[in-house]
Coordinates of N, CA, C and O in Angstrom, one line a residue:
Q948 N 3.8 -17.8 1.7 CA 5.0 -18.0 0.9 C 5.5 -16.7 0.3 O 6.5 -16.8 -0.5
V949 N 4.9 -15.6 0.7 CA 5.4 -14.3 0.2 C 5.6 -13.5 1.5 O 4.8 -13.4 2.4
Q950 N 6.8 -12.9 1.5 CA 7.2 -12.0 2.6 C 7.2 -10.5 2.1 O 7.8 -10.3 1.0
L951 N 6.6 -9.6 2.8 CA 6.6 -8.2 2.4 C 7.2 -7.4 3.5 O 7.0 -7.6 4.7
V952 N 8.0 -6.4 3.1 CA 8.7 -5.5 4.0 C 8.5 -4.1 3.6 O 9.0 -3.7 2.5
E953 N 7.9 -3.3 4.4 CA 7.7 -1.9 4.1 C 8.9 -1.1 4.6 O 9.5 -1.4 5.6
S954 N 9.1 0.1 4.0 CA 10.1 1.0 4.5 C 9.7 2.4 3.9 O 8.9 2.5 3.0
G955 N 10.3 3.4 4.5 CA 10.2 4.8 4.0 C 9.3 5.7 4.9 O 9.2 6.9 4.6
G956 N 8.7 5.1 6.0 CA 7.9 6.0 6.8 C 8.8 6.9 7.7 O 10.0 6.8 7.7
G957 N 8.1 7.9 8.3 CA 8.8 8.8 9.1 C 7.9 9.9 9.6 O 6.7 9.9 9.5
L958 N 8.6 10.9 10.2 CA 7.9 12.1 10.8 C 8.1 13.3 9.8 O 9.2 13.7 9.6
V959 N 7.0 13.9 9.3 CA 7.1 15.0 8.4 C 6.1 16.0 8.8 O 5.2 15.8 9.6
Q960 N 6.2 17.2 8.2 CA 5.2 18.3 8.4 C 4.1 18.3 7.3 O 4.3 17.7 6.2
A961 N 3.0 18.8 7.6 CA 1.9 18.9 6.7 C 2.4 19.6 5.4 O 3.2 20.6 5.4
G962 N 2.1 19.0 4.2 CA 2.5 19.5 3.0 C 3.7 18.8 2.4 O 4.0 19.0 1.2
D963 N 4.4 18.1 3.2 CA 5.6 17.4 2.8 C 5.2 16.1 2.0 O 4.1 15.8 1.9
S964 N 6.3 15.4 1.5 CA 6.1 14.2 0.8 C 6.9 13.1 1.3 O 8.0 13.3 2.0
L965 N 6.4 11.9 1.1 CA 7.2 10.6 1.5 C 6.9 9.6 0.4 O 5.8 9.6 -0.2
R966 N 7.9 8.7 0.2 CA 7.7 7.5 -0.6 C 7.9 6.3 0.2 O 9.0 6.1 0.7
L967 N 6.8 5.5 0.2 CA 6.9 4.2 0.9 C 7.3 3.1 -0.1 O 6.8 3.1 -1.3
S968 N 8.0 2.1 0.3 CA 8.4 1.0 -0.5 C 8.0 -0.3 0.1 O 7.9 -0.4 1.4
C969 N 7.7 -1.3 -0.7 CA 7.3 -2.6 -0.2 C 8.0 -3.6 -1.0 O 7.7 -3.8 -2.2
A970 N 9.0 -4.3 -0.4 CA 9.8 -5.3 -1.1 C 9.2 -6.7 -0.9 O 8.9 -7.0 0.3
A971 N 9.0 -7.4 -1.9 CA 8.4 -8.7 -1.8 C 9.4 -9.8 -2.1 O 10.2 -9.7 -3.0
S972 N 9.3 -10.9 -1.4 CA 10.1 -12.1 -1.7 C 9.3 -13.4 -1.4 O 8.3 -13.3 -0.7
G973 N 9.8 -14.5 -1.9 CA 9.1 -15.7 -1.6 C 9.1 -16.7 -2.9 O 9.7 -16.3 -3.9
R974 N 8.5 -17.8 -2.7 CA 8.5 -18.8 -3.8 C 7.0 -19.1 -4.2 O 6.6 -20.2 -4.3
S975 N 6.3 -18.1 -4.6 CA 4.9 -18.3 -5.0 C 4.7 -17.7 -6.4 O 5.7 -17.3 -7.0
F976 N 3.5 -17.7 -6.8 CA 3.2 -17.0 -8.1 C 3.6 -15.5 -8.0 O 3.4 -14.9 -7.0
N977 N 4.2 -15.0 -9.1 CA 4.6 -13.7 -9.1 C 3.6 -12.7 -9.6 O 3.7 -11.5 -9.6
N978 N 2.4 -13.3 -10.1 CA 1.4 -12.5 -10.6 C 0.4 -12.0 -9.5 O -0.8 -12.4 -9.6
Y979 N 0.9 -11.3 -8.6 CA 0.0 -10.8 -7.5 C -0.3 -9.3 -7.6 O 0.6 -8.6 -8.1
A980 N -1.4 -9.0 -7.1 CA -1.8 -7.6 -7.0 C -1.2 -7.1 -5.7 O -1.0 -7.8 -4.7
M981 N -1.0 -5.7 -5.6 CA -0.5 -5.1 -4.4 C -1.4 -4.0 -3.9 O -2.0 -3.3 -4.7
G982 N -1.5 -3.9 -2.6 CA -2.3 -2.9 -2.0 C -1.7 -2.2 -0.9 O -0.7 -2.8 -0.2
W983 N -2.1 -1.0 -0.6 CA -1.7 -0.3 0.6 C -2.9 0.0 1.5 O -3.9 0.5 1.0
F984 N -2.7 -0.3 2.8 CA -3.7 0.1 3.8 C -3.1 0.9 4.9 O -1.9 0.9 5.0
R985 N -3.9 1.5 5.7 CA -3.4 2.2 6.8 C -4.3 2.1 8.0 O -5.5 1.9 7.9
Q986 N -3.7 2.2 9.2 CA -4.5 2.2 10.4 C -4.1 3.2 11.4 O -2.9 3.2 11.8
A987 N -4.9 4.1 11.7 CA -4.7 5.2 12.7 C -5.1 4.7 14.1 O -5.9 3.7 14.2
P988 N -4.5 5.3 15.1 CA -4.9 4.8 16.5 C -6.4 4.9 16.7 O -7.0 5.9 16.5
G989 N -6.9 3.8 17.2 CA -8.3 3.7 17.6 C -9.3 3.6 16.4 O -10.5 3.6 16.6
K990 N -8.7 3.3 15.2 CA -9.6 3.2 14.0 C -9.4 1.9 13.3 O -8.4 1.2 13.5
E991 N -10.3 1.6 12.5 CA -10.2 0.3 11.6 C -9.2 0.5 10.5 O -8.9 1.6 10.1
R992 N -8.7 -0.6 10.1 CA -7.8 -0.6 8.9 C -8.5 0.0 7.7 O -9.7 -0.4 7.4
E993 N -7.9 0.9 7.0 CA -8.5 1.6 5.9 C -7.7 1.4 4.6 O -6.5 1.5 4.6
F994 N -8.5 1.2 3.5 CA -7.9 1.0 2.2 C -7.3 2.4 1.8 O -7.9 3.4 2.0
V995 N -6.1 2.3 1.1 CA -5.5 3.5 0.6 C -5.4 3.4 -0.9 O -5.8 4.3 -1.6
A996 N -4.7 2.4 -1.5 CA -4.5 2.3 -2.9 C -4.1 0.9 -3.3 O -3.7 0.1 -2.4
A997 N -4.4 0.5 -4.5 CA -4.0 -0.9 -5.0 C -3.7 -0.8 -6.5 O -4.1 0.1 -7.2
I998 N -2.9 -1.8 -6.9 CA -2.5 -1.9 -8.3 C -2.4 -3.4 -8.7 O -2.0 -4.2 -7.9
R999 N -2.8 -3.7 -9.9 CA -2.8 -5.0 -10.4 C -1.4 -5.4 -10.9 O -0.5 -4.5 -11.0
W1000 N -1.2 -6.7 -11.2 CA 0.1 -7.2 -11.6 C 0.7 -6.4 -12.8 O 1.8 -6.0 -12.8
R1001 N -0.1 -6.2 -13.9 CA 0.3 -5.5 -15.0 C 0.0 -4.0 -15.0 O 0.2 -3.3 -16.0
A1002 N -0.4 -3.5 -13.9 CA -0.7 -2.1 -13.7 C -1.7 -1.6 -14.7 O -1.8 -0.4 -15.0
V1003 N -2.6 -2.4 -15.1 CA -3.7 -2.0 -16.0 C -4.8 -1.4 -15.3 O -5.7 -0.7 -15.8
S1004 N -4.8 -1.6 -13.9 CA -5.9 -1.0 -13.1 C -5.3 -0.6 -11.8 O -4.6 -1.3 -11.1
T1005 N -5.7 0.6 -11.4 CA -5.3 1.2 -10.1 C -6.6 1.6 -9.4 O -7.6 1.9 -10.0
N1006 N -6.5 1.7 -8.1 CA -7.6 2.1 -7.3 C -7.2 2.9 -6.1 O -6.2 2.6 -5.5
Y1007 N -7.9 4.0 -5.8 CA -7.5 4.9 -4.7 C -8.7 5.2 -3.8 O -9.8 5.3 -4.3
A1008 N -8.4 5.4 -2.5 CA -9.4 5.9 -1.6 C -9.7 7.4 -2.0 O -8.7 8.1 -2.4
D1009 N -10.9 7.8 -1.8 CA -11.2 9.2 -2.1 C -10.4 10.2 -1.4 O -10.1 11.3 -1.9
S1010 N -10.0 9.9 -0.2 CA -9.2 10.8 0.7 C -7.8 11.0 0.2 O -7.2 12.0 0.6
V1011 N -7.3 10.2 -0.7 CA -5.9 10.3 -1.2 C -5.8 10.6 -2.7 O -4.7 10.8 -3.2
K1012 N -6.9 10.6 -3.4 CA -6.9 10.8 -4.8 C -6.3 12.2 -5.1 O -6.6 13.2 -4.5
G1013 N -5.4 12.2 -6.1 CA -4.7 13.4 -6.5 C -3.5 13.7 -5.6 O -2.7 14.6 -6.0
R1014 N -3.3 13.0 -4.5 CA -2.1 13.2 -3.7 C -1.2 12.0 -3.6 O 0.0 12.2 -3.5
F1015 N -1.8 10.8 -3.6 CA -1.0 9.6 -3.5 C -0.9 8.9 -4.9 O -1.9 9.0 -5.7
T1016 N 0.2 8.3 -5.2 CA 0.3 7.5 -6.4 C 0.9 6.1 -6.1 O 2.0 6.1 -5.5
I1017 N 0.3 5.1 -6.5 CA 0.8 3.7 -6.3 C 1.5 3.3 -7.6 O 1.0 3.6 -8.7
S1018 N 2.6 2.6 -7.5 CA 3.3 2.1 -8.7 C 4.0 0.8 -8.3 O 4.0 0.4 -7.1
R1019 N 4.6 0.1 -9.3 CA 5.3 -1.1 -9.0 C 6.4 -1.3 -10.0 O 6.2 -0.9 -11.2
D1020 N 7.4 -2.0 -9.6 CA 8.5 -2.4 -10.5 C 8.7 -3.9 -10.3 O 9.3 -4.4 -9.4
N1021 N 8.1 -4.6 -11.3 CA 8.1 -6.1 -11.1 C 9.4 -6.7 -11.3 O 9.7 -7.8 -10.8
T1022 N 10.4 -6.0 -11.9 CA 11.7 -6.5 -12.0 C 12.4 -6.5 -10.7 O 13.4 -7.2 -10.5
K1023 N 12.0 -5.6 -9.8 CA 12.6 -5.5 -8.5 C 11.7 -6.1 -7.4 O 12.0 -6.0 -6.2
N1024 N 10.5 -6.6 -7.8 CA 9.6 -7.2 -6.8 C 9.2 -6.1 -5.7 O 9.2 -6.5 -4.6
T1025 N 9.0 -4.9 -6.2 CA 8.8 -3.8 -5.2 C 7.6 -3.0 -5.7 O 7.4 -2.7 -6.8
A1026 N 6.7 -2.6 -4.7 CA 5.6 -1.7 -4.9 C 5.9 -0.4 -4.1 O 6.7 -0.4 -3.1
Y1027 N 5.4 0.7 -4.6 CA 5.7 2.0 -4.0 C 4.4 2.7 -3.8 O 3.4 2.5 -4.5
L1028 N 4.4 3.6 -2.8 CA 3.3 4.6 -2.6 C 4.0 5.9 -2.4 O 4.6 6.2 -1.4
Q1029 N 3.8 6.8 -3.4 CA 4.3 8.1 -3.4 C 3.2 9.0 -2.8 O 2.1 9.1 -3.3
M1030 N 3.5 9.6 -1.7 CA 2.6 10.4 -0.9 C 3.0 11.9 -1.0 O 4.1 12.2 -0.5
S1031 N 2.1 12.7 -1.5 CA 2.4 14.2 -1.6 C 1.4 15.0 -0.8 O 0.3 14.5 -0.6
T1032 N 1.7 16.2 -0.5 CA 0.7 17.1 0.2 C 0.1 16.4 1.4 O -1.1 16.4 1.5
L1033 N 1.0 15.9 2.2 CA 0.5 15.1 3.3 C -0.2 16.0 4.3 O 0.1 17.1 4.5
K1034 N -1.2 15.4 4.9 CA -2.1 16.0 5.9 C -2.0 15.3 7.3 O -1.7 14.1 7.3
P1035 N -2.3 16.0 8.4 CA -2.2 15.3 9.7 C -3.1 14.1 9.7 O -2.8 13.1 10.4
E1036 N -4.2 14.1 9.0 CA -5.1 13.0 9.0 C -4.6 11.8 8.2 O -5.2 10.7 8.3
D1037 N -3.4 11.9 7.6 CA -2.8 10.8 6.9 C -1.9 10.0 7.9 O -1.4 9.0 7.6
T1038 N -1.8 10.5 9.1 CA -1.0 9.8 10.2 C -1.6 8.5 10.5 O -2.7 8.3 10.8
A1039 N -0.7 7.4 10.3 CA -1.2 6.1 10.5 C 0.0 5.1 10.3 O 1.1 5.5 9.9
V1040 N -0.2 3.9 10.7 CA 0.7 2.8 10.3 C 0.3 2.3 8.9 O -0.9 2.0 8.7
Y1041 N 1.2 2.3 8.0 CA 0.9 1.9 6.6 C 1.4 0.5 6.3 O 2.5 0.2 6.6
Y1042 N 0.5 -0.3 5.8 CA 0.8 -1.7 5.5 C 0.7 -2.0 4.0 O -0.2 -1.5 3.4
C1043 N 1.6 -2.7 3.5 CA 1.4 -3.2 2.2 C 0.9 -4.7 2.2 O 1.1 -5.4 3.2
A1044 N 0.2 -5.1 1.2 CA -0.4 -6.4 1.1 C -0.3 -7.0 -0.3 O -0.3 -6.2 -1.2
A1045 N -0.3 -8.3 -0.4 CA -0.3 -9.0 -1.7 C -1.5 -9.9 -1.8 O -1.9 -10.5 -0.9
E1046 N -2.1 -9.9 -3.0 CA -3.3 -10.6 -3.3 C -3.0 -11.5 -4.5 O -2.7 -11.0 -5.6
L1047 N -3.2 -12.8 -4.4 CA -2.9 -13.7 -5.5 C -4.0 -14.1 -6.3 O -3.9 -14.9 -7.2
G1048 N -5.2 -13.6 -6.1 CA -6.4 -13.9 -6.9 C -6.8 -12.7 -7.7 O -5.9 -12.0 -8.3
F1049 N -8.0 -12.5 -7.8 CA -8.5 -11.4 -8.6 C -9.8 -10.8 -7.9 O -10.8 -10.5 -8.5
S1050 N -9.6 -10.5 -6.6 CA -10.7 -10.1 -5.8 C -10.8 -8.5 -5.8 O -10.0 -7.9 -6.4
D1051 N -11.8 -8.0 -5.1 CA -11.9 -6.6 -4.8 C -10.8 -6.1 -4.0 O -10.6 -6.5 -2.8
L1052 N -9.9 -5.3 -4.5 CA -8.7 -4.9 -3.9 C -8.9 -3.8 -2.8 O -7.9 -3.4 -2.1
R1053 N -10.1 -3.3 -2.6 CA -10.4 -2.4 -1.6 C -10.7 -3.0 -0.3 O -10.8 -2.3 0.8
V1054 N -10.9 -4.3 -0.3 CA -11.3 -5.1 0.9 C -10.0 -5.8 1.5 O -9.4 -6.6 0.9
W1055 N -9.7 -5.4 2.8 CA -8.5 -6.0 3.4 C -8.5 -7.5 3.5 O -7.5 -8.1 3.4
N1056 N -9.7 -8.1 3.8 CA -9.8 -9.5 4.0 C -9.5 -10.3 2.7 O -9.4 -11.5 2.8
N1057 N -9.5 -9.7 1.6 CA -9.2 -10.4 0.3 C -7.8 -10.6 0.1 O -7.4 -11.3 -0.9
Y1058 N -6.9 -10.0 0.9 CA -5.5 -10.1 0.7 C -4.9 -11.3 1.4 O -5.4 -11.7 2.4
D1059 N -3.8 -11.9 0.8 CA -3.3 -13.1 1.3 C -2.1 -12.9 2.2 O -1.8 -13.7 3.1
Y1060 N -1.3 -11.8 2.0 CA -0.1 -11.6 2.7 C 0.0 -10.1 3.1 O -0.4 -9.3 2.4
W1061 N 0.7 -9.9 4.2 CA 0.8 -8.6 4.8 C 2.2 -8.3 5.3 O 2.9 -9.2 5.8
G1062 N 2.7 -7.1 5.2 CA 3.9 -6.6 5.8 C 3.7 -6.2 7.2 O 2.6 -6.3 7.7
Q1063 N 4.8 -5.8 7.8 CA 4.8 -5.5 9.3 C 4.3 -4.1 9.5 O 4.0 -3.7 10.7
G1064 N 4.3 -3.2 8.5 CA 3.8 -1.8 8.7 C 5.0 -0.9 8.9 O 6.1 -1.2 9.4
T1065 N 4.8 0.4 8.5 CA 5.7 1.5 8.7 C 4.9 2.7 9.1 O 3.9 3.0 8.5
Q1066 N 5.4 3.4 10.1 CA 4.7 4.5 10.7 C 4.9 5.8 9.9 O 6.1 6.1 9.6
V1067 N 3.8 6.4 9.6 CA 3.9 7.8 9.0 C 3.2 8.7 9.9 O 2.0 8.5 10.3
T1068 N 3.9 9.8 10.3 CA 3.4 10.8 11.2 C 3.5 12.1 10.6 O 4.6 12.5 10.2
V1069 N 2.4 12.8 10.4 CA 2.3 14.1 9.8 C 1.9 15.2 10.8 O 0.8 15.1 11.4
S1070 N 2.8 16.1 11.1 CA 2.5 17.1 12.1 C 1.9 18.3 11.4 O 2.2 18.6 10.3
S1071 N 1.1 19.1 12.2 CA 0.5 20.3 11.7 C 1.3 21.6 11.9 O 1.1 22.6 11.4

């Protein structure tokens, strides 16, 4: 009952920045946590960042700490992932996800809804 649509991906050079957006809609509880995952070719889906409904808690993968920032604007039903100092190893399809419980947000299987993904490619 929640639809998620990512946007903002593209082709950039190493060191550049991108901001991904995830717009949510639907007729369910609005008190959902949001997460970002990514999947590179031939690799498993990987946790990137997550944020709770009231933004009292955030979580980042070690590989993106200090470079990526997750945020949300609940009045717009939108979550964001600001990515800075991008590296070639950040190249992946990035997915946003929504979780309506209070589970471990680093685990992809704990999420209830997923977007279609947006491609981020970082050249060296």
